[in-house]
């Protein structure tokens, strides 16, 4: 895709603060900046997610979208910035927590699905064992409960239950993503983070995984943050969209507005480059 | 650029029909549009495409406003701007909601998303089918989102599908496999199932068969009687002749240029 020549960013029409939405956001990030050496990964990024909605983050490789998602999962800390989640036991700026508390908080309340299943799964353990591990970390010790809930989560992710003992390494890419998804939703997280969950899958498999996500979103009203470079995926899933480029948010809006009336030259180029 | 936008003479109805059911409803307008302007900045061409400017009108409960003008005059653009699929450059779109007066031209995105679930409907001729969602579930969904129990929502959805002439065998099937005409009926049943405060209609009668068109008119008349305000674009305005209270003509710049 050819990038538009740099022009001054057009002014976004001003928007009011929410008035009708009285439920506080479940996720609020403000002023996140992060450098890796000389590279600016994130520059003053803010994001807000309300309960039950799907926020899509779109941008090309290196835009900072995955870095931002990792921060939401507390895997990395910014140089500056504030992160709050409206969940029990999460008071103050979550970047102030130590590693142990971060891990416990995310294991209990935040689910994540990575593009690369090796990041999210133990490839040599059974699929049900992978899901049960998440429950174990959260403190569940009863064997029958572990098995039952792992099965339930795999079923909700539309994983074929006859393959529950198969190791992820023996499974297709689409099935591996379903195991990751089952692990992510097993504890009914307040927030589900999806990092390019269907990238690299065959188109037909991709459609099935997205369909499962849609179904979960509809039936359980799970709040999701979905990162993808694929506009089709974002369009299918997201209620609101944030467009990132070079570590900054260049545009934010309702999904249909971003696709039908993009304001920023970069967003226009992205939307027009879509097949 | 300025357009002649004759303010439709809003007949001052003392009591909108919806007031009959409950307390005397204060006769607040549903929507008040002031000085609305929209253009598209096409950065890759370095060009600006003007759609409209200086649009203003007021619509009371139960009123039906017809948008007229040649192709390209900006009728659909205006509907999409009111729905906030398009961001206006200037002006206000005041909506009197259950929670107070809100300007759709600049309301927060999450507020617009909420209003689309509760108060503003948009009807096009196209169904957005979703894989593996049955027609009856698709139609029932707006009711479910508004808090209706599943069995009641399903029952209402089935009645709506029957009303629009969708065959009973298809109710539990996935509309992604339906013919265009059947998809359109499912779409209308879904879009019109929940009486909303404001309904935007973008050529919903296009390519409908006679039976479905009659069903659509019955449904629109019923919603109007309940106090739903409507703004519509119709290729054949004769289809809705009996419902129209006012017209807004969006003259196209192209035609004027030619005329000069």
Short mmCIF file of C-alpha atoms in Angstrom, two decimals:
data_model
loop_
_atom_site.label_atom_id
_atom_site.label_comp_id
_atom_site.label_asym_id
_atom_site.label_seq_id
_atom_site.Cartn_x
_atom_site.Cartn_y
_atom_site.Cartn_z
CA UNK A 1 0.00 0.00 0.00
CA UNK A 2 1.38 3.40 -0.83
CA UNK A 3 1.31 5.79 2.06
CA UNK A 4 -0.07 9.26 1.68
CA UNK A 5 2.49 12.00 1.73
CA UNK A 6 2.69 13.58 5.15
CA UNK A 7 0.23 16.40 5.54
CA UNK A 8 -0.88 18.17 8.66
CA UNK A 9 -3.41 16.03 10.44
CA UNK A 10 -6.90 17.31 9.69
CA UNK A 11 -8.84 18.46 12.66
CA UNK A 12 -11.24 15.87 13.94
CA UNK A 13 -14.68 17.29 14.51
CA UNK A 14 -14.95 17.85 18.24
CA UNK A 15 -16.88 15.35 20.29
CA UNK A 16 -18.53 15.67 23.66
CA UNK A 17 -17.78 13.54 26.67
CA UNK A 18 -20.20 10.63 27.17
CA UNK A 19 -23.47 11.71 28.76
CA UNK A 20 -25.85 8.83 28.18
CA UNK A 21 -23.33 6.08 28.91
CA UNK A 22 -23.41 6.20 32.68
CA UNK A 23 -21.56 2.94 33.32
CA UNK A 24 -17.89 3.74 33.92
CA UNK A 25 -15.38 2.33 31.45
CA UNK A 26 -13.99 -1.10 32.26
CA UNK A 27 -10.61 -0.09 30.86
CA UNK A 28 -9.05 3.36 30.93
CA UNK A 29 -5.53 4.01 29.69
CA UNK A 30 -4.16 7.53 29.55
CA UNK A 31 -0.97 9.06 28.25
CA UNK A 32 0.87 5.82 27.50
CA UNK A 33 4.34 6.43 26.03
CA UNK A 34 7.03 3.84 25.42
CA UNK A 35 10.37 3.95 23.66
CA UNK A 36 12.60 1.03 22.75
CA UNK A 37 15.97 2.73 22.40
CA UNK A 38 15.50 5.34 19.70
CA UNK A 39 12.26 3.85 18.49
CA UNK A 40 9.04 5.44 19.68
CA UNK A 41 6.68 2.50 20.14
CA UNK A 42 3.85 4.45 21.74
CA UNK A 43 3.41 8.19 22.04
CA UNK A 44 0.77 9.56 24.40
CA UNK A 45 -1.82 6.89 23.63
CA UNK A 46 -5.12 6.86 25.49
CA UNK A 47 -7.86 4.26 25.21
CA UNK A 48 -11.22 3.70 26.87
CA UNK A 49 -13.36 0.58 26.69
CA UNK A 50 -16.90 0.31 28.04
CA UNK A 51 -18.50 -2.89 29.30
CA UNK A 52 -19.79 -5.18 26.57
CA UNK A 53 -18.22 -3.36 23.65
CA UNK A 54 -15.59 -4.46 21.17
CA UNK A 55 -12.82 -1.96 20.56
CA UNK A 56 -10.88 -2.64 17.37
CA UNK A 57 -7.32 -1.37 17.02
CA UNK A 58 -6.09 -1.27 13.46
CA UNK A 59 -2.77 -0.27 11.96
CA UNK A 60 0.11 -1.67 9.98
CA UNK A 61 3.09 -3.56 11.40
CA UNK A 62 5.07 -1.37 13.76
CA UNK A 63 2.16 0.95 14.50
CA UNK A 64 2.34 0.02 18.18
CA UNK A 65 -0.99 -1.78 18.35
CA UNK A 66 0.38 -5.07 19.67
CA UNK A 67 2.67 -3.25 22.12
CA UNK A 68 -0.41 -1.49 23.45
CA UNK A 69 -2.28 -4.78 23.82
CA UNK A 70 0.64 -6.32 25.74
CA UNK A 71 0.47 -3.36 28.10
CA UNK A 72 -3.22 -4.04 28.62
CA UNK A 73 -2.19 -7.56 29.64
CA UNK A 74 0.46 -6.03 31.95
CA UNK A 75 3.27 -7.88 30.17
CA UNK A 76 5.19 -4.65 29.69
CA UNK A 77 5.25 -1.23 31.31
CA UNK A 78 5.32 2.14 29.59
CA UNK A 79 7.82 4.89 30.33
CA UNK A 80 4.85 6.92 31.46
CA UNK A 81 1.12 6.47 31.59
CA UNK A 82 -1.79 5.34 33.68
CA UNK A 83 -3.84 2.14 33.40
CA UNK A 84 -6.98 1.34 35.31
CA UNK A 85 -9.40 -1.55 35.17
CA UNK A 86 -12.80 -1.44 36.86
CA UNK A 87 -12.53 -4.91 38.39
CA UNK A 88 -12.44 -6.06 42.01
CA UNK A 89 -9.04 -5.69 43.63
CA UNK A 90 -7.58 -3.47 40.91
CA UNK A 91 -7.09 -0.10 42.54
CA UNK A 92 -4.82 2.68 41.29
CA UNK A 93 -2.41 2.62 38.38
CA UNK A 94 -1.91 -1.04 37.50
CA UNK A 95 1.61 -0.34 36.23
CA UNK A 96 2.54 0.23 39.87
CA UNK A 97 1.82 -3.42 40.72
CA UNK A 98 4.65 -5.92 41.12
CA UNK A 99 5.04 -8.87 38.78
CA UNK A 100 3.25 -11.35 41.02
CA UNK A 101 0.18 -9.15 41.48
CA UNK A 102 0.10 -8.36 37.79
CA UNK A 103 0.14 -12.04 36.96
CA UNK A 104 -2.60 -12.88 39.44
CA UNK A 105 -4.79 -10.00 38.31
CA UNK A 106 -4.48 -10.89 34.63
CA UNK A 107 -4.84 -14.63 35.19
CA UNK A 108 -8.08 -13.99 37.03
CA UNK A 109 -9.66 -11.12 35.08
CA UNK A 110 -8.00 -10.74 31.67
CA UNK A 111 -7.97 -13.33 28.90
CA UNK A 112 -5.67 -13.10 25.91
CA UNK A 113 -5.39 -14.86 22.56
CA UNK A 114 -2.14 -14.41 20.67
CA UNK A 115 -1.56 -14.71 16.95
CA UNK A 116 1.18 -17.22 17.72
CA UNK A 117 -0.33 -20.10 19.73
CA UNK A 118 3.13 -20.95 21.09
CA UNK A 119 2.90 -17.80 23.19
CA UNK A 120 -0.36 -18.78 24.78
CA UNK A 121 -0.21 -22.57 25.01
CA UNK A 122 1.95 -25.38 26.29
CA UNK A 123 2.19 -27.23 23.02
CA UNK A 124 3.05 -30.61 24.52
CA UNK A 125 0.25 -30.75 27.10
CA UNK A 126 -3.30 -31.83 26.39
CA UNK A 127 -5.79 -29.20 25.25
CA UNK A 128 -7.92 -29.66 28.35
CA UNK A 129 -4.78 -29.47 30.49
CA UNK A 130 -3.90 -26.13 28.91
CA UNK A 131 -7.28 -24.72 29.86
CA UNK A 132 -7.18 -26.27 33.34
CA UNK A 133 -3.80 -24.69 33.98
CA UNK A 134 -5.38 -21.25 33.87
CA UNK A 135 -7.94 -22.40 36.48
CA UNK A 136 -5.15 -23.84 38.63
CA UNK A 137 -3.30 -20.52 38.63
CA UNK A 138 -6.48 -18.86 39.84
CA UNK A 139 -6.60 -21.28 42.75
CA UNK A 140 -8.96 -24.08 41.71
CA UNK A 141 -7.71 -27.41 43.07
CA UNK A 142 -10.67 -29.78 42.78
CA UNK A 143 -9.96 -32.21 40.01
CA UNK A 144 -13.56 -32.72 38.91
CA UNK A 145 -14.21 -28.98 38.78
CA UNK A 146 -11.04 -28.42 36.75
CA UNK A 147 -12.04 -31.03 34.20
CA UNK A 148 -15.64 -29.88 34.00
CA UNK A 149 -14.86 -26.23 33.55
CA UNK A 150 -12.11 -26.88 31.03
CA UNK A 151 -14.55 -28.95 29.01
CA UNK A 152 -17.20 -26.26 29.25
CA UNK A 153 -14.81 -23.55 28.07
CA UNK A 154 -13.59 -25.69 25.16
CA UNK A 155 -17.19 -26.40 24.22
CA UNK A 156 -18.07 -22.68 24.33
CA UNK A 157 -15.10 -22.07 22.03
CA UNK A 158 -16.56 -24.70 19.70
CA UNK A 159 -13.62 -26.99 20.06
CA UNK A 160 -14.53 -30.61 19.13
CA UNK A 161 -14.75 -32.32 22.52
CA UNK A 162 -13.62 -35.69 21.17
CA UNK A 163 -10.18 -34.12 20.69
CA UNK A 164 -9.95 -32.74 24.21
CA UNK A 165 -6.91 -34.86 25.06
CA UNK A 166 -5.01 -33.95 21.91
CA UNK A 167 -1.94 -31.79 22.36
CA UNK A 168 -2.02 -28.39 20.59
CA UNK A 169 1.05 -29.42 18.58
CA UNK A 170 -1.13 -32.07 16.89
CA UNK A 171 -3.91 -29.59 16.08
CA UNK A 172 -4.58 -27.32 13.12
CA UNK A 173 -4.08 -23.57 13.46
CA UNK A 174 -7.80 -22.90 13.82
CA UNK A 175 -8.12 -25.53 16.56
CA UNK A 176 -5.11 -24.12 18.39
CA UNK A 177 -6.80 -20.72 18.43
CA UNK A 178 -9.91 -22.33 19.90
CA UNK A 179 -7.82 -23.82 22.72
CA UNK A 180 -6.30 -20.40 23.38
CA UNK A 181 -9.77 -18.90 23.37
CA UNK A 182 -11.07 -21.55 25.79
CA UNK A 183 -8.17 -20.83 28.12
CA UNK A 184 -8.84 -17.10 27.84
CA UNK A 185 -12.55 -17.34 28.65
CA UNK A 186 -12.42 -20.18 31.21
CA UNK A 187 -12.53 -17.75 34.13
CA UNK A 188 -15.12 -15.48 32.51
CA UNK A 189 -12.71 -12.56 32.26
CA UNK A 190 -13.81 -8.95 32.52
CA UNK A 191 -11.70 -8.24 29.46
CA UNK A 192 -10.71 -10.39 26.49
CA UNK A 193 -7.66 -9.27 24.51
CA UNK A 194 -7.21 -10.59 20.98
CA UNK A 195 -3.92 -10.04 19.16
CA UNK A 196 -4.39 -10.87 15.47
CA UNK A 197 -6.37 -13.97 16.49
CA UNK A 198 -7.12 -15.09 12.94
CA UNK A 199 -4.04 -13.89 11.07
CA UNK A 200 -2.36 -16.73 9.25
CA UNK A 201 -5.43 -18.94 9.20
CA UNK A 202 -7.14 -20.03 5.99
CA UNK A 203 -9.93 -17.66 5.08
CA UNK A 204 -12.64 -20.25 5.76
CA UNK A 205 -11.13 -21.14 9.14
CA UNK A 206 -10.75 -17.46 9.90
CA UNK A 207 -14.48 -16.95 9.28
CA UNK A 208 -15.34 -19.78 11.68
CA UNK A 209 -13.12 -18.42 14.46
CA UNK A 210 -14.57 -14.92 14.02
CA UNK A 211 -18.03 -16.43 14.09
CA UNK A 212 -17.23 -18.12 17.41
CA UNK A 213 -15.97 -14.81 18.79
CA UNK A 214 -19.13 -13.06 17.62
CA UNK A 215 -21.26 -15.71 19.25
CA UNK A 216 -19.37 -15.43 22.53
CA UNK A 217 -19.69 -11.68 22.40
CA UNK A 218 -23.41 -11.90 21.79
CA UNK A 219 -24.20 -14.58 24.35
CA UNK A 220 -21.91 -13.45 27.15
CA UNK A 221 -21.44 -9.74 26.37
CA UNK A 222 -17.69 -10.15 26.82
CA UNK A 223 -15.77 -6.88 26.57
CA UNK A 224 -13.07 -7.25 23.91
CA UNK A 225 -10.09 -5.40 22.57
CA UNK A 226 -9.17 -6.74 19.15
CA UNK A 227 -5.92 -5.86 17.41
CA UNK A 228 -5.64 -6.59 13.72
CA UNK A 229 -4.09 -5.24 10.56
CA UNK A 230 -7.01 -6.83 8.69
CA UNK A 231 -9.79 -4.30 8.16
CA UNK A 232 -12.27 -7.03 7.31
CA UNK A 233 -11.75 -8.61 10.73
CA UNK A 234 -12.10 -5.26 12.46
CA UNK A 235 -15.21 -4.41 10.47
CA UNK A 236 -16.83 -7.74 11.33
CA UNK A 237 -16.15 -7.49 15.03
CA UNK A 238 -15.68 -3.96 16.31
CA UNK A 239 -18.17 -1.43 17.66
CA UNK A 240 -15.56 1.31 17.83
CA UNK A 241 -12.22 1.55 16.10
CA UNK A 242 -8.90 3.19 16.94
CA UNK A 243 -6.50 3.71 14.03
CA UNK A 244 -2.81 3.69 14.99
CA UNK A 245 0.23 4.77 13.05
CA UNK A 246 3.81 5.10 14.24
CA UNK A 247 2.86 4.78 17.88
CA UNK A 248 0.07 7.33 17.81
CA UNK A 249 -3.69 7.19 17.54
CA UNK A 250 -4.50 9.06 14.33
CA UNK A 251 -8.25 8.54 14.38
CA UNK A 252 -10.95 7.07 16.56
CA UNK A 253 -14.63 6.57 15.87
CA UNK A 254 -17.64 4.32 15.46
CA UNK A 255 -16.74 1.41 13.20
CA UNK A 256 -19.15 2.39 10.43
CA UNK A 257 -17.90 5.98 10.51
CA UNK A 258 -14.25 4.91 10.28
CA UNK A 259 -15.05 2.76 7.24
CA UNK A 260 -17.57 5.03 5.52
CA UNK A 261 -16.23 8.47 6.35
CA UNK A 262 -12.58 8.22 7.40
CA UNK A 263 -11.17 11.63 8.28
CA UNK A 264 -7.42 11.16 8.46
CA UNK A 265 -5.35 10.74 5.26
CA UNK A 266 -3.83 7.57 6.67
CA UNK A 267 -7.24 6.04 7.50
CA UNK A 268 -8.50 6.99 4.04
CA UNK A 269 -5.53 5.26 2.46
CA UNK A 270 -6.09 2.17 4.62
CA UNK A 271 -9.79 1.96 3.83
CA UNK A 272 -9.26 2.50 0.12
CA UNK A 273 -6.55 -0.13 0.01
CA UNK A 274 -8.99 -2.74 1.29
CA UNK A 275 -9.98 -5.28 -1.32
CA UNK B 1 -22.63 26.88 -0.73
CA UNK B 2 -26.18 27.32 0.34
CA UNK B 3 -29.11 25.24 -0.55
CA UNK B 4 -32.69 26.18 -0.61
CA UNK B 5 -33.99 24.17 2.24
CA UNK B 6 -37.55 25.18 2.76
CA UNK B 7 -38.46 24.39 6.30
CA UNK B 8 -41.19 21.83 6.01
CA UNK B 9 -44.26 23.33 7.47
CA UNK B 10 -44.52 21.19 10.56
CA UNK B 11 -48.21 21.01 11.26
CA UNK B 12 -48.41 21.86 14.93
CA UNK B 13 -50.10 18.81 16.28
CA UNK B 14 -51.52 19.51 19.65
CA UNK B 15 -51.10 15.95 20.81
CA UNK B 16 -48.99 13.39 19.04
CA UNK B 17 -50.73 10.04 18.75
CA UNK B 18 -48.41 8.44 21.27
CA UNK B 19 -49.70 10.77 23.95
CA UNK B 20 -53.01 8.97 23.98
CA UNK B 21 -51.60 6.01 25.86
CA UNK B 22 -50.07 7.69 28.85
CA UNK B 23 -49.45 10.99 30.56
CA UNK B 24 -49.88 14.10 28.42
CA UNK B 25 -46.62 14.06 26.49
CA UNK B 26 -44.97 17.44 26.27
CA UNK B 27 -44.94 18.20 22.57
CA UNK B 28 -41.16 18.26 22.23
CA UNK B 29 -39.73 17.80 18.78
CA UNK B 30 -38.06 14.45 18.21
CA UNK B 31 -35.25 16.03 16.23
CA UNK B 32 -34.16 19.59 15.51
CA UNK B 33 -31.54 20.03 12.81
CA UNK B 34 -29.76 23.39 12.53
CA UNK B 35 -27.24 24.57 9.94
CA UNK B 36 -26.04 21.05 9.17
CA UNK B 37 -23.17 20.87 6.67
CA UNK B 38 -21.24 17.94 5.26
CA UNK B 39 -18.38 17.70 2.85
CA UNK B 40 -15.87 14.98 2.16
CA UNK B 41 -12.18 15.78 2.12
CA UNK B 42 -10.49 13.32 -0.23
CA UNK B 43 -6.88 13.59 0.80
CA UNK B 44 -5.39 11.41 -1.93
CA UNK B 45 -6.95 13.66 -4.56
CA UNK B 46 -6.49 16.85 -2.61
CA UNK B 47 -10.15 17.50 -3.33
CA UNK B 48 -13.21 18.45 -1.40
CA UNK B 49 -16.62 17.10 -2.28
CA UNK B 50 -19.47 19.20 -0.99
CA UNK B 51 -22.59 17.30 -0.04
CA UNK B 52 -24.86 19.85 1.59
CA UNK B 53 -24.86 22.86 3.87
CA UNK B 54 -27.33 24.92 5.81
CA UNK B 55 -29.80 22.11 6.38
CA UNK B 56 -32.39 22.80 9.02
CA UNK B 57 -35.72 21.27 9.97
CA UNK B 58 -37.75 20.16 12.95
CA UNK B 59 -39.69 16.94 13.26
CA UNK B 60 -42.41 16.21 15.81
CA UNK B 61 -43.42 12.76 17.06
CA UNK B 62 -45.29 10.80 14.42
CA UNK B 63 -44.20 13.06 11.57
CA UNK B 64 -42.81 11.74 8.31
CA UNK B 65 -40.32 13.84 6.35
CA UNK B 66 -39.61 12.89 2.75
CA UNK B 67 -36.21 13.83 1.31
CA UNK B 68 -36.37 14.63 -2.39
CA UNK B 69 -33.92 15.65 -5.07
CA UNK B 70 -32.10 14.12 -8.03
CA UNK B 71 -29.44 11.44 -7.72
CA UNK B 72 -26.36 12.83 -6.04
CA UNK B 73 -28.26 15.57 -4.25
CA UNK B 74 -27.15 14.19 -0.90
CA UNK B 75 -30.30 12.47 0.34
CA UNK B 76 -28.57 9.31 1.55
CA UNK B 77 -25.63 11.39 2.76
CA UNK B 78 -27.99 13.39 4.95
CA UNK B 79 -29.52 10.22 6.40
CA UNK B 80 -26.06 8.81 7.16
CA UNK B 81 -24.98 12.10 8.72
CA UNK B 82 -28.02 12.07 10.99
CA UNK B 83 -27.12 8.48 11.96
CA UNK B 84 -23.51 9.60 12.47
CA UNK B 85 -22.03 7.13 10.00
CA UNK B 86 -20.78 10.40 8.51
CA UNK B 87 -19.34 13.18 10.63
CA UNK B 88 -20.79 16.61 9.83
CA UNK B 89 -18.51 19.64 9.55
CA UNK B 90 -20.96 22.13 11.02
CA UNK B 91 -24.38 22.36 12.57
CA UNK B 92 -26.40 20.53 15.16
CA UNK B 93 -28.66 17.51 15.26
CA UNK B 94 -30.57 17.85 18.49
CA UNK B 95 -32.33 14.68 19.52
CA UNK B 96 -34.73 14.82 22.44
CA UNK B 97 -34.03 11.50 24.11
CA UNK B 98 -35.47 9.88 27.19
CA UNK B 99 -32.35 11.16 29.01
CA UNK B 100 -32.45 14.71 27.69
CA UNK B 101 -31.41 16.72 24.65
CA UNK B 102 -28.30 15.53 22.90
CA UNK B 103 -26.46 16.81 19.83
CA UNK B 104 -25.82 13.87 17.52
CA UNK B 105 -23.41 16.00 15.49
CA UNK B 106 -20.90 15.83 18.33
CA UNK B 107 -22.11 13.27 20.85
CA UNK B 108 -19.55 10.79 22.18
CA UNK B 109 -19.23 7.62 20.10
CA UNK B 110 -20.44 5.42 22.95
CA UNK B 111 -23.52 7.60 23.35
CA UNK B 112 -24.31 7.32 19.66
CA UNK B 113 -23.90 3.54 19.92
CA UNK B 114 -26.39 3.50 22.81
CA UNK B 115 -28.87 5.70 20.95
CA UNK B 116 -28.73 3.39 17.96
CA UNK B 117 -29.84 0.56 20.20
CA UNK B 118 -32.60 2.50 21.94
CA UNK B 119 -33.83 5.46 19.93
CA UNK B 120 -32.62 5.70 16.32
CA UNK B 121 -33.25 3.07 13.68
CA UNK B 122 -31.77 2.94 10.21
CA UNK B 123 -33.43 0.90 7.49
CA UNK B 124 -31.70 0.14 4.23
CA UNK B 125 -32.53 -2.39 1.59
CA UNK B 126 -29.56 -4.52 2.50
CA UNK B 127 -29.39 -7.22 5.11
CA UNK B 128 -26.18 -7.70 7.01
CA UNK B 129 -26.49 -11.46 7.38
CA UNK B 130 -24.27 -13.12 9.89
CA UNK B 131 -23.05 -16.65 9.56
CA UNK B 132 -24.97 -19.22 11.58
CA UNK B 133 -27.59 -16.87 12.97
CA UNK B 134 -31.14 -17.95 12.22
CA UNK B 135 -33.52 -15.48 10.59
CA UNK B 136 -35.81 -15.46 13.64
CA UNK B 137 -32.87 -14.79 16.00
CA UNK B 138 -31.62 -12.00 13.79
CA UNK B 139 -35.07 -10.38 13.86
CA UNK B 140 -35.46 -10.91 17.62
CA UNK B 141 -32.05 -9.46 18.44
CA UNK B 142 -33.05 -5.76 18.75
CA UNK B 143 -35.75 -6.80 21.23
CA UNK B 144 -33.27 -8.91 23.20
CA UNK B 145 -30.82 -6.01 23.31
CA UNK B 146 -33.63 -3.81 24.61
CA UNK B 147 -34.19 -6.28 27.44
CA UNK B 148 -37.06 -8.50 26.22
CA UNK B 149 -37.15 -12.10 27.41
CA UNK B 150 -36.11 -14.67 24.83
CA UNK B 151 -39.49 -16.43 24.31
CA UNK B 152 -41.45 -13.20 23.89
CA UNK B 153 -38.82 -11.72 21.58
CA UNK B 154 -38.88 -14.86 19.45
CA UNK B 155 -42.66 -14.86 19.27
CA UNK B 156 -42.73 -11.22 18.14
CA UNK B 157 -39.95 -11.92 15.63
CA UNK B 158 -41.88 -14.82 14.11
CA UNK B 159 -45.01 -12.69 13.81
CA UNK B 160 -42.96 -10.02 12.03
CA UNK B 161 -41.46 -12.56 9.63
CA UNK B 162 -44.94 -13.86 8.86
CA UNK B 163 -46.19 -10.31 8.31
CA UNK B 164 -43.45 -9.66 5.75
CA UNK B 165 -44.23 -12.92 3.99
CA UNK B 166 -41.13 -14.93 4.86
CA UNK B 167 -42.02 -18.61 4.55
CA UNK B 168 -42.31 -20.45 7.84
CA UNK B 169 -39.75 -23.08 6.75
CA UNK B 170 -37.12 -20.34 6.55
CA UNK B 171 -37.54 -18.86 10.01
CA UNK B 172 -34.97 -21.10 11.65
CA UNK B 173 -32.63 -21.10 8.63
CA UNK B 174 -29.60 -18.90 8.06
CA UNK B 175 -30.46 -15.88 5.88
CA UNK B 176 -26.97 -15.77 4.36
CA UNK B 177 -28.25 -18.45 1.97
CA UNK B 178 -31.57 -16.71 1.15
CA UNK B 179 -32.42 -15.00 -2.11
CA UNK B 180 -32.05 -11.23 -2.24
CA UNK B 181 -35.79 -10.66 -1.86
CA UNK B 182 -36.13 -12.94 1.16
CA UNK B 183 -33.07 -11.34 2.79
CA UNK B 184 -34.64 -7.95 2.34
CA UNK B 185 -37.81 -9.08 4.10
CA UNK B 186 -35.78 -10.40 7.03
CA UNK B 187 -33.91 -7.12 7.09
CA UNK B 188 -37.11 -5.06 7.24
CA UNK B 189 -38.65 -7.29 9.89
CA UNK B 190 -35.53 -6.80 12.01
CA UNK B 191 -35.11 -3.09 11.38
CA UNK B 192 -38.73 -2.28 12.21
CA UNK B 193 -39.39 -4.63 15.10
CA UNK B 194 -38.54 -2.19 17.86
CA UNK B 195 -40.47 1.08 17.85
CA UNK B 196 -37.80 3.74 18.11
CA UNK B 197 -38.08 7.48 18.51
CA UNK B 198 -36.58 8.23 15.11
CA UNK B 199 -36.47 6.01 12.05
CA UNK B 200 -34.26 6.74 9.04
CA UNK B 201 -35.35 5.00 5.85
CA UNK B 202 -33.01 4.69 2.86
CA UNK B 203 -35.03 3.35 -0.09
CA UNK B 204 -36.46 0.39 1.80
CA UNK B 205 -39.06 -0.33 -0.89
CA UNK B 206 -36.54 -0.82 -3.70
CA UNK B 207 -37.04 -4.21 -5.36
CA UNK B 208 -39.66 -5.39 -2.86
CA UNK B 209 -42.51 -7.51 -4.15
CA UNK B 210 -46.04 -6.14 -3.79
CA UNK B 211 -46.90 -8.21 -0.73
CA UNK B 212 -43.81 -7.15 1.19
CA UNK B 213 -44.29 -3.56 0.15
CA UNK B 214 -47.83 -3.60 1.53
CA UNK B 215 -46.53 -5.14 4.77
CA UNK B 216 -43.87 -2.44 5.01
CA UNK B 217 -46.48 0.30 4.59
CA UNK B 218 -48.71 -1.25 7.25
CA UNK B 219 -45.78 -1.42 9.64
CA UNK B 220 -44.65 2.16 8.94
CA UNK B 221 -48.22 3.42 9.45
CA UNK B 222 -48.43 1.56 12.75
CA UNK B 223 -45.11 2.99 13.93
CA UNK B 224 -46.16 6.47 12.88
CA UNK B 225 -49.36 6.11 14.87
CA UNK B 226 -47.21 5.16 17.88
CA UNK B 227 -45.36 8.46 17.53
CA UNK B 228 -42.23 7.31 15.70
CA UNK B 229 -40.79 10.18 13.64
CA UNK B 230 -39.44 9.16 10.23
CA UNK B 231 -37.14 10.62 7.62
CA UNK B 232 -37.04 8.76 4.36
CA UNK B 233 -35.65 8.54 0.86
CA UNK B 234 -37.90 6.70 -1.58
CA UNK B 235 -37.28 6.06 -5.23
CA UNK B 236 -41.03 5.97 -5.73
CA UNK B 237 -42.46 8.38 -3.14
CA UNK B 238 -45.90 7.28 -4.27
CA UNK B 239 -45.29 4.14 -2.21
CA UNK B 240 -45.57 6.18 0.98
CA UNK B 241 -47.81 8.99 -0.23
CA UNK B 242 -50.29 8.56 2.59
CA UNK B 243 -47.65 8.90 5.29
CA UNK B 244 -45.83 12.05 4.22
CA UNK B 245 -46.22 15.17 6.35
CA UNK B 246 -43.45 17.31 4.85
CA UNK B 247 -40.81 17.35 2.13
CA UNK B 248 -37.25 18.60 2.09
CA UNK B 249 -35.78 19.15 -1.35
CA UNK B 250 -32.05 18.75 -1.65
CA UNK B 251 -31.26 20.44 -4.92
CA UNK B 252 -28.07 19.12 -6.42
CA UNK B 253 -25.25 21.47 -7.24
CA UNK B 254 -24.62 19.61 -10.48
CA UNK B 255 -28.08 20.34 -11.78
CA UNK B 256 -27.78 23.99 -10.87
CA UNK B 257 -24.42 24.22 -12.60
CA UNK B 258 -25.92 22.73 -15.71
CA UNK B 259 -28.83 25.11 -15.51
CA UNK B 260 -26.50 28.07 -15.49
#
